[in-house]
Amino acid sequence: MRWWGWGDPARAPAVGPAMLRLVGETVGISPRPRPPVALARVQLPSAQLPEGARAELQALLGDDAVRDDHAERVKHAAGRGYPDLVRLRAGELAEAPDAVLYPGRPEQVGALLQVCAKRSIAVVPFGGGTSVVGGVAPLSADHAAVVALDLRELADLVHIDAESRLATAQAGMRAPALERRLAARGLTLGHFPQSFEYVSLGGCAASGGAGQASTGYGRFEELVVGIRLTAPAGEIALPAQPASAAGPDLRGLLLGSEGTLGVIGELDLRVRAAPQERRFEGAFFADFPSGVSALRALAQEHAAPAVTRLSDEAETRITLAQAQAAAGAGSGEGAHESMRGALQARARSRAGRAYLRARGYGEGCLAILGFEGTPEEVERARARAHAVVRSHGGLPVGRSPGEAWQRQRFAAPYLRDELLTHGVMVETLETATQWSKLASVHRAVGDAIGGALRAGGTPGLVMCHVSHIYETGASLYFTLIARQREGDEIEQWRAVKQAAGEAILAGGGTITHHHGIGRDHAQWMTREVGAGGMAALRALKAELDPTGIMNPGKLL
Ligand SMILES: Cc1cc2nc3c(=O)[nH]c(=O)nc-3n(C[C@H](O)[C@H](O)[C@H](O)COP(=O)(O)OP(=O)(O)OC[C@H]3O[C@@H](n4cnc5c(N)ncnc54)[C@H](O)[C@@H]3O)c2cc1C
């Protein structure tokens, strides 16, 4: 992972002139590129582990497993949210861990927590470090120091029980590594967040996420059957029972605990047969409400494919314009084909005409439907889903838009880095709400973000899609782009975030559907779960983490 951004530099897609022109015309770009500073120029607060702590931790973990060099501290100083990237690229980090710990054996975790509790050192569990809500921010609160606890050495696949369709893995294992091992046995976990390339299983469990195929496979918490957590006060080991009536679901208390209760060390995960076929297609709707009603029917009639997404008019417009820009640059065969498919469909329906209007900056909404299973299952599911789509005025438009989405499904964070270099703010935020409120929350949050950007003098573009659907409601995922206010990027972001958070809660949405609470959403947690809910969470934390060293400043 690039220390200032996302991913493998070799895989970073170039943003061509056509794309830059599109963004420039839409929101404006900086007249000169603004690359990140050199790593050596990043400023950090000085490291200050309490006297003797370093030696004690080294005796426990080994000399190489306690690191406090500049590069290690920078790499563990932030997650991958927009404000993280702004600070990293500017080389101005007000916070950094005093040291980074790399336990190599599971039993070392409990022992190091004892040392940290005794010496008042805050501990931030660190998986892939992809949190976008300040979940891995190295806050010491009122402790003497703070360490990042990097779990990458605890990354074994412990066991596969193919008969029970269960995989047991250590929490530091990365999602792609698990998928590779499962694929060799004809299995899959089915958790594919956009951050898939870097997430750890422990991070997914601790932050309550949902992958792009969650409609088919379930949210991450639904994939966790058993879990082991080491807290400063001791261990909790919940076995992988298929179901149990033994009191309240303690698993649910540990999932989404964001490192504030202890360290998740091992997980038993429900796995499935890997699909023989994956087929991604597009469908077009005349407008967002008709697309939403189709998605609701898909969910409520149990006809939804594994991946079910619907872009609003603004996101559709930009997606198609982007595809055209890419095609113009010679790399958009998929886009060409989808346009051809649409042309054929043009005269036949209102949605077809809308599709074409969207190409020319008119209205219309694109849905992506991803079917998985055996060829027979895929055909059956397609027939059912297409019937629902058509009965809501939609038009299936073939494979090209779906395949284009599939090719690009993990590309957005690379693109974000490129746009940041050109002085463009790119932020995403998300919520979920009941179907009956979806339209009003969509409108209110979009208006709030747009209003905050305009008030700050940088009118931007706000786009949204639905990407996780349930019988009772759905998620809304907003992407905003705007020209950065140079030198004032964090305040610009804060105003937008505040406005969006308030609009979400006022409209009846949840403050987060899958990014988690972390530091950035903590101010809204009481409104989300009530004073009683907070008291219960605090009581649990006081019991498991009596000195409050576990990830202070997050969640609670
Ligand atoms: C570009 C981008 C796209 C994203 N897309 C999605 C998406 O589609 N769906 C989604 O759900 N999320 C998404 N995210 C958010 C993020 O990737 C997820 O929250 C992810 O699950 C975090 O995993 P991680 O291993 O990186 O955790 P980290 O960022 O390392 O940690 C996240 C939180 O969990 C805690 N933690 C980590 N490991 C442990 C452990 N073993 N025990 C206890 N606590 C632990 C940390 O202290 C922190 O509070 C995206 C992020 C980015 C940057």
PDB file of C-alpha atoms in Angstrom, residues 298-549:
ATOM      1  CA  LEU A 298     -36.437  -7.662  -5.874  1.00  0.00           C
ATOM      2  CA  ALA A 299     -35.654  -7.697  -2.151  1.00  0.00           C
ATOM      3  CA  GLN A 300     -39.172  -8.371  -0.962  1.00  0.00           C
ATOM      4  CA  GLU A 301     -39.862 -11.061  -3.537  1.00  0.00           C
ATOM      5  CA  HIS A 302     -36.479 -12.710  -2.832  1.00  0.00           C
ATOM      6  CA  ALA A 303     -35.469 -12.250  -6.443  1.00  0.00           C
ATOM      7  CA  ALA A 304     -32.431 -10.022  -5.922  1.00  0.00           C
ATOM      8  CA  PRO A 305     -29.125 -11.095  -7.463  1.00  0.00           C
ATOM      9  CA  ALA A 306     -25.966 -11.212  -5.318  1.00  0.00           C
ATOM     10  CA  VAL A 307     -24.904  -7.783  -6.549  1.00  0.00           C
ATOM     11  CA  THR A 308     -27.750  -5.321  -6.856  1.00  0.00           C
ATOM     12  CA  ARG A 309     -26.942  -1.649  -7.381  1.00  0.00           C
ATOM     13  CA  LEU A 310     -28.749   1.385  -8.703  1.00  0.00           C
ATOM     14  CA  SER A 311     -27.125   4.727  -9.509  1.00  0.00           C
ATOM     15  CA  ASP A 312     -29.139   7.914  -9.308  1.00  0.00           C
ATOM     16  CA  GLU A 313     -29.376  10.283 -12.253  1.00  0.00           C
ATOM     17  CA  ALA A 314     -26.222  12.224 -11.374  1.00  0.00           C
ATOM     18  CA  GLU A 315     -24.088   9.116 -10.848  1.00  0.00           C
ATOM     19  CA  THR A 316     -25.428   7.541 -14.045  1.00  0.00           C
ATOM     20  CA  ARG A 317     -24.631  10.662 -16.028  1.00  0.00           C
ATOM     21  CA  ILE A 318     -21.058  10.731 -14.771  1.00  0.00           C
ATOM     22  CA  THR A 319     -20.576   6.962 -15.164  1.00  0.00           C
ATOM     23  CA  LEU A 320     -21.605   7.131 -18.801  1.00  0.00           C
ATOM     24  CA  ALA A 321     -19.659  10.304 -19.494  1.00  0.00           C
ATOM     25  CA  GLN A 322     -16.623   8.704 -17.848  1.00  0.00           C
ATOM     26  CA  ALA A 323     -17.068   5.616 -20.030  1.00  0.00           C
ATOM     27  CA  GLN A 324     -17.275   7.843 -23.089  1.00  0.00           C
ATOM     28  CA  ALA A 325     -14.156   9.718 -22.029  1.00  0.00           C
ATOM     29  CA  ALA A 326     -12.353   6.400 -21.574  1.00  0.00           C
ATOM     30  CA  ALA A 327     -13.640   5.183 -24.939  1.00  0.00           C
ATOM     31  CA  GLY A 328     -12.379   8.363 -26.535  1.00  0.00           C
ATOM     32  CA  ALA A 329      -8.995   7.598 -25.022  1.00  0.00           C
ATOM     33  CA  GLY A 330      -9.073   4.177 -26.647  1.00  0.00           C
ATOM     34  CA  SER A 331      -9.767   1.998 -23.609  1.00  0.00           C
ATOM     35  CA  GLY A 332     -13.524   1.779 -23.459  1.00  0.00           C
ATOM     36  CA  GLU A 333     -14.686  -1.153 -25.563  1.00  0.00           C
ATOM     37  CA  GLY A 334     -17.228  -2.065 -22.881  1.00  0.00           C
ATOM     38  CA  ALA A 335     -18.681   1.394 -23.002  1.00  0.00           C
ATOM     39  CA  HIS A 336     -18.999   1.263 -26.797  1.00  0.00           C
ATOM     40  CA  GLU A 337     -20.834  -2.014 -26.672  1.00  0.00           C
ATOM     41  CA  SER A 338     -23.214  -0.890 -23.994  1.00  0.00           C
ATOM     42  CA  MET A 339     -24.014   2.181 -26.039  1.00  0.00           C
ATOM     43  CA  ARG A 340     -24.738  -0.036 -29.042  1.00  0.00           C
ATOM     44  CA  GLY A 341     -27.035  -2.229 -26.958  1.00  0.00           C
ATOM     45  CA  ALA A 342     -28.820   0.855 -25.785  1.00  0.00           C
ATOM     46  CA  LEU A 343     -29.262   2.155 -29.292  1.00  0.00           C
ATOM     47  CA  GLN A 344     -31.018  -1.022 -30.283  1.00  0.00           C
ATOM     48  CA  ALA A 345     -33.291  -0.705 -27.313  1.00  0.00           C
ATOM     49  CA  ARG A 346     -33.871   2.996 -27.849  1.00  0.00           C
ATOM     50  CA  ALA A 347     -37.148   3.082 -29.638  1.00  0.00           C
ATOM     51  CA  ARG A 348     -38.743   0.326 -27.628  1.00  0.00           C
ATOM     52  CA  SER A 349     -39.274   1.865 -24.215  1.00  0.00           C
ATOM     53  CA  ARG A 350     -39.239   4.963 -22.101  1.00  0.00           C
ATOM     54  CA  ALA A 351     -36.276   3.563 -20.183  1.00  0.00           C
ATOM     55  CA  GLY A 352     -34.390   2.992 -23.432  1.00  0.00           C
ATOM     56  CA  ARG A 353     -34.929   6.585 -24.452  1.00  0.00           C
ATOM     57  CA  ALA A 354     -33.818   7.675 -20.997  1.00  0.00           C
ATOM     58  CA  TYR A 355     -30.650   5.646 -21.415  1.00  0.00           C
ATOM     59  CA  LEU A 356     -29.789   7.551 -24.514  1.00  0.00           C
ATOM     60  CA  ARG A 357     -30.740  10.872 -23.001  1.00  0.00           C
ATOM     61  CA  ALA A 358     -28.323  10.064 -20.197  1.00  0.00           C
ATOM     62  CA  ARG A 359     -25.545   9.694 -22.753  1.00  0.00           C
ATOM     63  CA  GLY A 360     -26.306  13.193 -23.826  1.00  0.00           C
ATOM     64  CA  TYR A 361     -26.568  14.425 -20.232  1.00  0.00           C
ATOM     65  CA  GLY A 362     -30.287  13.761 -19.873  1.00  0.00           C
ATOM     66  CA  GLU A 363     -31.921  11.834 -17.052  1.00  0.00           C
ATOM     67  CA  GLY A 364     -32.064   8.087 -16.421  1.00  0.00           C
ATOM     68  CA  CYS A 365     -30.663   5.559 -13.962  1.00  0.00           C
ATOM     69  CA  LEU A 366     -28.378   2.580 -14.472  1.00  0.00           C
ATOM     70  CA  ALA A 367     -28.672  -0.547 -12.344  1.00  0.00           C
ATOM     71  CA  ILE A 368     -26.065  -3.306 -12.130  1.00  0.00           C
ATOM     72  CA  LEU A 369     -27.273  -6.835 -11.497  1.00  0.00           C
ATOM     73  CA  GLY A 370     -24.687  -9.520 -10.709  1.00  0.00           C
ATOM     74  CA  PHE A 371     -25.913 -13.112 -10.861  1.00  0.00           C
ATOM     75  CA  GLU A 372     -23.858 -15.972  -9.396  1.00  0.00           C
ATOM     76  CA  GLY A 373     -24.233 -19.729  -9.126  1.00  0.00           C
ATOM     77  CA  THR A 374     -24.449 -22.706 -11.437  1.00  0.00           C
ATOM     78  CA  PRO A 375     -25.435 -21.869 -15.030  1.00  0.00           C
ATOM     79  CA  GLU A 376     -28.963 -23.107 -14.291  1.00  0.00           C
ATOM     80  CA  GLU A 377     -29.227 -21.001 -11.132  1.00  0.00           C
ATOM     81  CA  VAL A 378     -27.978 -17.955 -12.996  1.00  0.00           C
ATOM     82  CA  GLU A 379     -30.550 -18.424 -15.762  1.00  0.00           C
ATOM     83  CA  ARG A 380     -33.396 -18.922 -13.286  1.00  0.00           C
ATOM     84  CA  ALA A 381     -32.353 -15.874 -11.259  1.00  0.00           C
ATOM     85  CA  ARG A 382     -32.023 -13.729 -14.390  1.00  0.00           C
ATOM     86  CA  ALA A 383     -35.495 -14.667 -15.585  1.00  0.00           C
ATOM     87  CA  ARG A 384     -37.037 -13.749 -12.232  1.00  0.00           C
ATOM     88  CA  ALA A 385     -35.076 -10.528 -11.835  1.00  0.00           C
ATOM     89  CA  HIS A 386     -35.735  -9.388 -15.410  1.00  0.00           C
ATOM     90  CA  ALA A 387     -39.455  -9.935 -14.911  1.00  0.00           C
ATOM     91  CA  VAL A 388     -39.370  -7.716 -11.821  1.00  0.00           C
ATOM     92  CA  VAL A 389     -37.244  -5.077 -13.575  1.00  0.00           C
ATOM     93  CA  ARG A 390     -39.620  -4.965 -16.544  1.00  0.00           C
ATOM     94  CA  SER A 391     -42.706  -4.820 -14.366  1.00  0.00           C
ATOM     95  CA  HIS A 392     -41.266  -1.606 -12.887  1.00  0.00           C
ATOM     96  CA  GLY A 393     -40.633  -0.030 -16.280  1.00  0.00           C
ATOM     97  CA  GLY A 394     -36.967  -1.021 -16.404  1.00  0.00           C
ATOM     98  CA  LEU A 395     -35.004  -2.282 -19.371  1.00  0.00           C
ATOM     99  CA  PRO A 396     -32.307  -4.958 -19.108  1.00  0.00           C
ATOM    100  CA  VAL A 397     -29.504  -3.698 -21.387  1.00  0.00           C
ATOM    101  CA  GLY A 398     -27.147  -6.670 -21.513  1.00  0.00           C
ATOM    102  CA  ARG A 399     -23.722  -7.528 -20.191  1.00  0.00           C
ATOM    103  CA  SER A 400     -21.542  -4.605 -21.216  1.00  0.00           C
ATOM    104  CA  PRO A 401     -22.415  -2.130 -18.448  1.00  0.00           C
ATOM    105  CA  GLY A 402     -22.206  -4.941 -15.881  1.00  0.00           C
ATOM    106  CA  GLU A 403     -18.843  -6.121 -17.146  1.00  0.00           C
ATOM    107  CA  ALA A 404     -17.549  -2.555 -17.241  1.00  0.00           C
ATOM    108  CA  TRP A 405     -18.581  -2.194 -13.595  1.00  0.00           C
ATOM    109  CA  GLN A 406     -16.980  -5.533 -12.722  1.00  0.00           C
ATOM    110  CA  ARG A 407     -13.665  -4.506 -14.304  1.00  0.00           C
ATOM    111  CA  GLN A 408     -13.659  -1.245 -12.381  1.00  0.00           C
ATOM    112  CA  ARG A 409     -15.107  -2.466  -9.089  1.00  0.00           C
ATOM    113  CA  PHE A 410     -11.919  -1.894  -7.090  1.00  0.00           C
ATOM    114  CA  ALA A 411     -10.601   1.086  -9.068  1.00  0.00           C
ATOM    115  CA  ALA A 412     -12.246   4.029  -7.284  1.00  0.00           C
ATOM    116  CA  PRO A 413      -9.590   4.488  -4.568  1.00  0.00           C
ATOM    117  CA  TYR A 414      -6.854   4.658  -7.213  1.00  0.00           C
ATOM    118  CA  LEU A 415      -8.850   7.266  -9.088  1.00  0.00           C
ATOM    119  CA  ARG A 416      -9.373   9.220  -5.871  1.00  0.00           C
ATOM    120  CA  ASP A 417      -5.587   9.503  -5.445  1.00  0.00           C
ATOM    121  CA  GLU A 418      -5.217  10.849  -8.973  1.00  0.00           C
ATOM    122  CA  LEU A 419      -7.965  13.406  -8.472  1.00  0.00           C
ATOM    123  CA  LEU A 420      -6.438  14.536  -5.184  1.00  0.00           C
ATOM    124  CA  THR A 421      -3.245  15.232  -7.088  1.00  0.00           C
ATOM    125  CA  HIS A 422      -5.311  17.577  -9.261  1.00  0.00           C
ATOM    126  CA  GLY A 423      -6.805  19.402  -6.297  1.00  0.00           C
ATOM    127  CA  VAL A 424     -10.156  17.626  -6.319  1.00  0.00           C
ATOM    128  CA  MET A 425     -11.876  16.559  -3.119  1.00  0.00           C
ATOM    129  CA  VAL A 426     -13.423  13.085  -3.386  1.00  0.00           C
ATOM    130  CA  GLU A 427     -15.385  11.892  -0.393  1.00  0.00           C
ATOM    131  CA  THR A 428     -17.893   9.114   0.113  1.00  0.00           C
ATOM    132  CA  LEU A 429     -20.402   8.643   2.903  1.00  0.00           C
ATOM    133  CA  GLU A 430     -23.221   6.253   3.431  1.00  0.00           C
ATOM    134  CA  THR A 431     -26.369   5.439   5.336  1.00  0.00           C
ATOM    135  CA  ALA A 432     -29.309   3.054   5.232  1.00  0.00           C
ATOM    136  CA  THR A 433     -32.962   3.597   5.896  1.00  0.00           C
ATOM    137  CA  GLN A 434     -36.384   2.080   5.403  1.00  0.00           C
ATOM    138  CA  TRP A 435     -37.840   1.956   1.895  1.00  0.00           C
ATOM    139  CA  SER A 436     -40.541   4.379   2.986  1.00  0.00           C
ATOM    140  CA  LYS A 437     -37.891   7.015   3.795  1.00  0.00           C
ATOM    141  CA  LEU A 438     -35.355   6.278   1.095  1.00  0.00           C
ATOM    142  CA  ALA A 439     -36.457   8.994  -1.328  1.00  0.00           C
ATOM    143  CA  SER A 440     -36.597  11.711   1.324  1.00  0.00           C
ATOM    144  CA  VAL A 441     -33.216  10.759   2.835  1.00  0.00           C
ATOM    145  CA  HIS A 442     -31.679  10.644  -0.652  1.00  0.00           C
ATOM    146  CA  ARG A 443     -32.982  14.150  -1.340  1.00  0.00           C
ATOM    147  CA  ALA A 444     -32.171  15.621   2.075  1.00  0.00           C
ATOM    148  CA  VAL A 445     -28.605  14.308   2.272  1.00  0.00           C
ATOM    149  CA  GLY A 446     -27.846  15.276  -1.307  1.00  0.00           C
ATOM    150  CA  ASP A 447     -29.200  18.782  -0.641  1.00  0.00           C
ATOM    151  CA  ALA A 448     -27.244  19.048   2.630  1.00  0.00           C
ATOM    152  CA  ILE A 449     -23.958  18.094   0.969  1.00  0.00           C
ATOM    153  CA  GLY A 450     -24.588  20.331  -2.026  1.00  0.00           C
ATOM    154  CA  GLY A 451     -25.578  23.213   0.265  1.00  0.00           C
ATOM    155  CA  ALA A 452     -22.463  22.840   2.433  1.00  0.00           C
ATOM    156  CA  LEU A 453     -20.237  22.828  -0.643  1.00  0.00           C
ATOM    157  CA  ARG A 454     -21.903  25.897  -2.101  1.00  0.00           C
ATOM    158  CA  ALA A 455     -21.747  27.724   1.230  1.00  0.00           C
ATOM    159  CA  GLY A 456     -18.020  27.067   1.264  1.00  0.00           C
ATOM    160  CA  GLY A 457     -17.644  28.565  -2.192  1.00  0.00           C
ATOM    161  CA  THR A 458     -16.853  25.298  -3.990  1.00  0.00           C
ATOM    162  CA  PRO A 459     -20.043  24.017  -5.589  1.00  0.00           C
ATOM    163  CA  GLY A 460     -19.564  20.351  -6.355  1.00  0.00           C
ATOM    164  CA  LEU A 461     -21.237  17.291  -7.713  1.00  0.00           C
ATOM    165  CA  VAL A 462     -23.153  14.911  -5.452  1.00  0.00           C
ATOM    166  CA  MET A 463     -23.925  11.423  -6.700  1.00  0.00           C
ATOM    167  CA  CYS A 464     -25.534   8.456  -5.014  1.00  0.00           C
ATOM    168  CA  HIS A 465     -26.244   4.783  -5.450  1.00  0.00           C
ATOM    169  CA  VAL A 466     -28.122   2.044  -3.662  1.00  0.00           C
ATOM    170  CA  SER A 467     -25.853  -0.969  -3.262  1.00  0.00           C
ATOM    171  CA  HIS A 468     -27.155  -3.151  -0.427  1.00  0.00           C
ATOM    172  CA  ILE A 469     -30.830  -4.049  -0.289  1.00  0.00           C
ATOM    173  CA  TYR A 470     -32.954  -5.691   2.391  1.00  0.00           C
ATOM    174  CA  GLU A 471     -36.623  -6.502   2.709  1.00  0.00           C
ATOM    175  CA  THR A 472     -37.188  -3.474   4.914  1.00  0.00           C
ATOM    176  CA  GLY A 473     -34.888  -0.906   3.334  1.00  0.00           C
ATOM    177  CA  ALA A 474     -31.601  -0.186   1.613  1.00  0.00           C
ATOM    178  CA  SER A 475     -28.296   1.629   1.837  1.00  0.00           C
ATOM    179  CA  LEU A 476     -27.543   4.950   0.151  1.00  0.00           C
ATOM    180  CA  TYR A 477     -23.914   5.627  -0.779  1.00  0.00           C
ATOM    181  CA  PHE A 478     -23.015   9.208  -1.674  1.00  0.00           C
ATOM    182  CA  THR A 479     -19.950  10.295  -3.592  1.00  0.00           C
ATOM    183  CA  LEU A 480     -19.111  13.967  -3.787  1.00  0.00           C
ATOM    184  CA  ILE A 481     -16.475  15.717  -5.787  1.00  0.00           C
ATOM    185  CA  ALA A 482     -15.553  19.374  -5.526  1.00  0.00           C
ATOM    186  CA  ARG A 483     -12.547  21.559  -6.082  1.00  0.00           C
ATOM    187  CA  GLN A 484     -10.417  21.535  -2.933  1.00  0.00           C
ATOM    188  CA  ARG A 485     -10.127  24.740  -0.932  1.00  0.00           C
ATOM    189  CA  GLU A 486      -6.363  24.791  -0.930  1.00  0.00           C
ATOM    190  CA  GLY A 487      -4.912  25.084   2.567  1.00  0.00           C
ATOM    191  CA  ASP A 488      -8.371  24.667   4.090  1.00  0.00           C
ATOM    192  CA  GLU A 489      -9.209  21.131   2.956  1.00  0.00           C
ATOM    193  CA  ILE A 490     -10.026  19.714   6.383  1.00  0.00           C
ATOM    194  CA  GLU A 491     -12.456  22.509   7.271  1.00  0.00           C
ATOM    195  CA  GLN A 492     -14.081  22.145   3.871  1.00  0.00           C
ATOM    196  CA  TRP A 493     -14.517  18.430   4.505  1.00  0.00           C
ATOM    197  CA  ARG A 494     -15.724  18.934   8.066  1.00  0.00           C
ATOM    198  CA  ALA A 495     -18.543  21.254   6.982  1.00  0.00           C
ATOM    199  CA  VAL A 496     -19.773  18.699   4.454  1.00  0.00           C
ATOM    200  CA  LYS A 497     -19.497  15.794   6.874  1.00  0.00           C
ATOM    201  CA  GLN A 498     -21.363  17.679   9.588  1.00  0.00           C
ATOM    202  CA  ALA A 499     -24.170  18.713   7.254  1.00  0.00           C
ATOM    203  CA  ALA A 500     -24.523  15.191   5.865  1.00  0.00           C
ATOM    204  CA  GLY A 501     -24.511  13.528   9.293  1.00  0.00           C
ATOM    205  CA  GLU A 502     -27.179  15.867  10.595  1.00  0.00           C
ATOM    206  CA  ALA A 503     -29.356  15.362   7.513  1.00  0.00           C
ATOM    207  CA  ILE A 504     -29.010  11.583   7.763  1.00  0.00           C
ATOM    208  CA  LEU A 505     -30.156  11.465  11.377  1.00  0.00           C
ATOM    209  CA  ALA A 506     -32.884  14.085  10.934  1.00  0.00           C
ATOM    210  CA  GLY A 507     -34.247  12.078   8.011  1.00  0.00           C
ATOM    211  CA  GLY A 508     -34.313   8.794   9.915  1.00  0.00           C
ATOM    212  CA  GLY A 509     -31.228   7.101   8.472  1.00  0.00           C
ATOM    213  CA  THR A 510     -28.451   5.332  10.336  1.00  0.00           C
ATOM    214  CA  ILE A 511     -25.214   7.275  10.671  1.00  0.00           C
ATOM    215  CA  THR A 512     -23.428   4.371   9.004  1.00  0.00           C
ATOM    216  CA  HIS A 513     -24.485   1.321   7.049  1.00  0.00           C
ATOM    217  CA  HIS A 514     -21.011  -0.234   6.656  1.00  0.00           C
ATOM    218  CA  HIS A 515     -18.123   2.166   7.313  1.00  0.00           C
ATOM    219  CA  GLY A 516     -18.513   2.027  11.092  1.00  0.00           C
ATOM    220  CA  ILE A 517     -18.289   4.729  13.745  1.00  0.00           C
ATOM    221  CA  GLY A 518     -14.569   5.257  14.457  1.00  0.00           C
ATOM    222  CA  ARG A 519     -13.658   8.782  15.454  1.00  0.00           C
ATOM    223  CA  ASP A 520     -15.566  10.617  12.753  1.00  0.00           C
ATOM    224  CA  HIS A 521     -19.051   9.362  13.632  1.00  0.00           C
ATOM    225  CA  ALA A 522     -18.617   9.094  17.415  1.00  0.00           C
ATOM    226  CA  GLN A 523     -20.408  12.413  18.027  1.00  0.00           C
ATOM    227  CA  TRP A 524     -23.608  10.882  16.612  1.00  0.00           C
ATOM    228  CA  MET A 525     -23.487   7.525  18.405  1.00  0.00           C
ATOM    229  CA  THR A 526     -25.757   8.524  21.308  1.00  0.00           C
ATOM    230  CA  ARG A 527     -28.411   9.719  18.882  1.00  0.00           C
ATOM    231  CA  GLU A 528     -28.110   6.406  17.069  1.00  0.00           C
ATOM    232  CA  VAL A 529     -28.445   4.020  20.041  1.00  0.00           C
ATOM    233  CA  GLY A 530     -29.749   6.245  22.841  1.00  0.00           C
ATOM    234  CA  ALA A 531     -28.337   6.953  26.290  1.00  0.00           C
ATOM    235  CA  GLY A 532     -29.317   3.480  27.482  1.00  0.00           C
ATOM    236  CA  GLY A 533     -27.492   1.850  24.604  1.00  0.00           C
ATOM    237  CA  MET A 534     -24.392   3.904  25.302  1.00  0.00           C
ATOM    238  CA  ALA A 535     -24.508   3.028  29.004  1.00  0.00           C
ATOM    239  CA  ALA A 536     -24.651  -0.670  28.121  1.00  0.00           C
ATOM    240  CA  LEU A 537     -21.689  -0.363  25.764  1.00  0.00           C
ATOM    241  CA  ARG A 538     -19.683   1.606  28.329  1.00  0.00           C
ATOM    242  CA  ALA A 539     -20.433  -0.970  31.021  1.00  0.00           C
ATOM    243  CA  LEU A 540     -19.192  -3.737  28.755  1.00  0.00           C
ATOM    244  CA  LYS A 541     -16.043  -1.782  27.982  1.00  0.00           C
ATOM    245  CA  ALA A 542     -15.403  -1.059  31.658  1.00  0.00           C
ATOM    246  CA  GLU A 543     -15.585  -4.793  32.341  1.00  0.00           C
ATOM    247  CA  LEU A 544     -13.361  -5.949  29.474  1.00  0.00           C
ATOM    248  CA  ASP A 545     -10.997  -2.991  29.367  1.00  0.00           C
ATOM    249  CA  PRO A 546     -10.946  -1.488  32.876  1.00  0.00           C
ATOM    250  CA  THR A 547      -8.076   0.924  32.206  1.00  0.00           C
ATOM    251  CA  GLY A 548      -9.562   2.103  28.918  1.00  0.00           C
ATOM    252  CA  ILE A 549      -6.497   1.400  26.777  1.00  0.00           C
TER     253      ILE A 549
END
